Amino acid sequence: MQDIAGYKSIALDIAQRIVSGEFGVRSKISGRSLLASQYHVSPETIRKSINLLKEEDIVSVSQGKEIIVISDQRALDYLTKNNYLKTVYSLKQDLENLLEQKKEIDHKFEKVISGIINFSDRLQNLKPYHPIEINVSESSHVVGKTIANLEFWQQTGATIIALRRGTDISISPGPHVILRENDVLIVVGDGQVHQRTTQFINQQ
């Protein structure tokens, strides 16, 4: 982040925190060193940010370098003038949309898993056992190997009914599927399948 962009964006963020009520009028804002630590910038960058807010009569700075909030209305005016509220609102909308998409994907995923267990003749005897998710870490010995090469069922007694890779879901992945780091395996089996599969996957 360039310094000129950095201190202005920090000033806008502090103004937003004032408008939201996190920093109330007449309250003291943390000192420069603490703010520098929070924003991961130098105290000089914080000084420039505070000077911007001081010029807008949003805060005052005493000789002892105490930073006092003096106007939340001017903070709002400052945000409006810089179109910051529109940016924050847009980001909030994007986040809400992504969360809604995730909810829909999770719901579809649950329906698919439920359908597999309810209608697959092969898995009828496993119905009493709920599907469990096993994460493949980057250090796992299974990364880069196929399900067949791993002799997955023979080693764990687990039947892989689905594989989730990011937002993609593969139902009943075949024996030649190569496992990758951060894959999520959905398996079913007997009462000890979770422990056996986790131990097998976590081998390095």
PDB file of N, CA and C in Angstrom, residues 1 11 27 39-40 43 46 49-50 58 72 74 79 81 96 103 123 138 140 142 148 168-169 172 176 185 199:
ATOM      1  N   MET A   1       0.845  -1.194   0.000  1.00  0.00           N
ATOM      2  CA  MET A   1       0.000   0.000   0.000  1.00  0.00           C
ATOM      3  C   MET A   1       0.877   1.239   0.000  1.00  0.00           C
ATOM      4  N   ALA A  11      -7.652   7.287   7.548  1.00  0.00           N
ATOM      5  CA  ALA A  11      -8.469   8.402   8.032  1.00  0.00           C
ATOM      6  C   ALA A  11      -9.951   8.126   7.782  1.00  0.00           C
ATOM      7  N   SER A  27     -14.816  11.217  23.245  1.00  0.00           N
ATOM      8  CA  SER A  27     -13.985  10.105  23.739  1.00  0.00           C
ATOM      9  C   SER A  27     -12.580  10.213  23.165  1.00  0.00           C
ATOM     10  N   TYR A  39      -3.322  -0.911  12.535  1.00  0.00           N
ATOM     11  CA  TYR A  39      -3.386  -0.795  11.074  1.00  0.00           C
ATOM     12  C   TYR A  39      -2.121  -1.291  10.373  1.00  0.00           C
ATOM     13  N   HIS A  40      -1.140  -1.732  11.170  1.00  0.00           N
ATOM     14  CA  HIS A  40       0.104  -2.269  10.627  1.00  0.00           C
ATOM     15  C   HIS A  40       0.828  -1.249   9.734  1.00  0.00           C
ATOM     16  N   PRO A  43       3.905   5.019  12.825  1.00  0.00           N
ATOM     17  CA  PRO A  43       3.275   6.124  13.548  1.00  0.00           C
ATOM     18  C   PRO A  43       3.181   7.388  12.699  1.00  0.00           C
ATOM     19  N   ILE A  46       0.045   7.236  10.739  1.00  0.00           N
ATOM     20  CA  ILE A  46      -1.088   7.550  11.610  1.00  0.00           C
ATOM     21  C   ILE A  46      -1.168   9.049  11.858  1.00  0.00           C
ATOM     22  N   SER A  49      -2.823  10.616   9.018  1.00  0.00           N
ATOM     23  CA  SER A  49      -4.256  10.301   9.025  1.00  0.00           C
ATOM     24  C   SER A  49      -5.002  11.195  10.011  1.00  0.00           C
ATOM     25  N   ILE A  50      -4.457  11.314  11.204  1.00  0.00           N
ATOM     26  CA  ILE A  50      -5.097  12.125  12.236  1.00  0.00           C
ATOM     27  C   ILE A  50      -5.120  13.597  11.825  1.00  0.00           C
ATOM     28  N   ILE A  58     -12.914  16.935  12.797  1.00  0.00           N
ATOM     29  CA  ILE A  58     -13.517  15.698  13.285  1.00  0.00           C
ATOM     30  C   ILE A  58     -12.908  15.317  14.629  1.00  0.00           C
ATOM     31  N   ASP A  72     -19.200  13.749  15.243  1.00  0.00           N
ATOM     32  CA  ASP A  72     -19.544  12.600  14.406  1.00  0.00           C
ATOM     33  C   ASP A  72     -20.244  13.041  13.116  1.00  0.00           C
ATOM     34  N   ARG A  74     -19.427  15.748  11.347  1.00  0.00           N
ATOM     35  CA  ARG A  74     -18.369  16.097  10.387  1.00  0.00           C
ATOM     36  C   ARG A  74     -17.691  14.832   9.853  1.00  0.00           C
ATOM     37  N   LEU A  79     -16.992  11.275   5.162  1.00  0.00           N
ATOM     38  CA  LEU A  79     -17.212  10.002   4.465  1.00  0.00           C
ATOM     39  C   LEU A  79     -18.029  10.206   3.202  1.00  0.00           C
ATOM     40  N   LYS A  81     -18.382  12.935   1.444  1.00  0.00           N
ATOM     41  CA  LYS A  81     -17.599  13.690   0.465  1.00  0.00           C
ATOM     42  C   LYS A  81     -16.635  12.801  -0.309  1.00  0.00           C
ATOM     43  N   GLU A  96     -22.926 -10.105   1.693  1.00  0.00           N
ATOM     44  CA  GLU A  96     -24.229 -10.737   1.889  1.00  0.00           C
ATOM     45  C   GLU A  96     -24.572 -11.660   0.725  1.00  0.00           C
ATOM     46  N   LYS A 103     -24.839 -20.418   1.346  1.00  0.00           N
ATOM     47  CA  LYS A 103     -25.957 -21.100   1.981  1.00  0.00           C
ATOM     48  C   LYS A 103     -26.680 -22.002   0.979  1.00  0.00           C
ATOM     49  N   LEU A 123     -25.578 -48.357  -0.627  1.00  0.00           N
ATOM     50  CA  LEU A 123     -25.332 -47.743   0.668  1.00  0.00           C
ATOM     51  C   LEU A 123     -26.478 -47.931   1.659  1.00  0.00           C
ATOM     52  N   GLU A 138      -2.341 -30.103   3.378  1.00  0.00           N
ATOM     53  CA  GLU A 138      -1.296 -30.067   2.355  1.00  0.00           C
ATOM     54  C   GLU A 138      -0.147 -31.014   2.686  1.00  0.00           C
ATOM     55  N   SER A 140      -0.555 -34.041   3.968  1.00  0.00           N
ATOM     56  CA  SER A 140      -1.022 -35.426   3.978  1.00  0.00           C
ATOM     57  C   SER A 140      -0.348 -36.251   2.883  1.00  0.00           C
ATOM     58  N   VAL A 142      -1.666 -38.457   1.170  1.00  0.00           N
ATOM     59  CA  VAL A 142      -2.591 -38.823   0.095  1.00  0.00           C
ATOM     60  C   VAL A 142      -2.584 -37.821  -1.055  1.00  0.00           C
ATOM     61  N   ALA A 148      -7.544 -45.233  -5.900  1.00  0.00           N
ATOM     62  CA  ALA A 148      -7.202 -46.640  -6.104  1.00  0.00           C
ATOM     63  C   ALA A 148      -5.812 -46.955  -5.573  1.00  0.00           C
ATOM     64  N   ASP A 168     -16.935 -26.923  -6.003  1.00  0.00           N
ATOM     65  CA  ASP A 168     -17.317 -28.039  -6.865  1.00  0.00           C
ATOM     66  C   ASP A 168     -17.514 -29.312  -6.042  1.00  0.00           C
ATOM     67  N   ILE A 169     -18.530 -30.080  -6.387  1.00  0.00           N
ATOM     68  CA  ILE A 169     -18.817 -31.325  -5.688  1.00  0.00           C
ATOM     69  C   ILE A 169     -18.849 -32.465  -6.699  1.00  0.00           C
ATOM     70  N   SER A 172     -19.696 -39.639  -5.772  1.00  0.00           N
ATOM     71  CA  SER A 172     -19.092 -40.963  -5.964  1.00  0.00           C
ATOM     72  C   SER A 172     -17.852 -40.888  -6.870  1.00  0.00           C
ATOM     73  N   HIS A 176      -9.842 -43.391 -10.002  1.00  0.00           N
ATOM     74  CA  HIS A 176      -8.704 -42.724 -10.628  1.00  0.00           C
ATOM     75  C   HIS A 176      -8.628 -41.233 -10.309  1.00  0.00           C
ATOM     76  N   LEU A 185     -13.334 -34.851   1.808  1.00  0.00           N
ATOM     77  CA  LEU A 185     -13.929 -36.139   1.482  1.00  0.00           C
ATOM     78  C   LEU A 185     -15.150 -36.358   2.365  1.00  0.00           C
ATOM     79  N   GLN A 199      -6.992 -40.846  10.860  1.00  0.00           N
ATOM     80  CA  GLN A 199      -5.614 -41.285  11.079  1.00  0.00           C
ATOM     81  C   GLN A 199      -4.920 -41.597   9.755  1.00  0.00           C
TER      82      GLN A 199
END
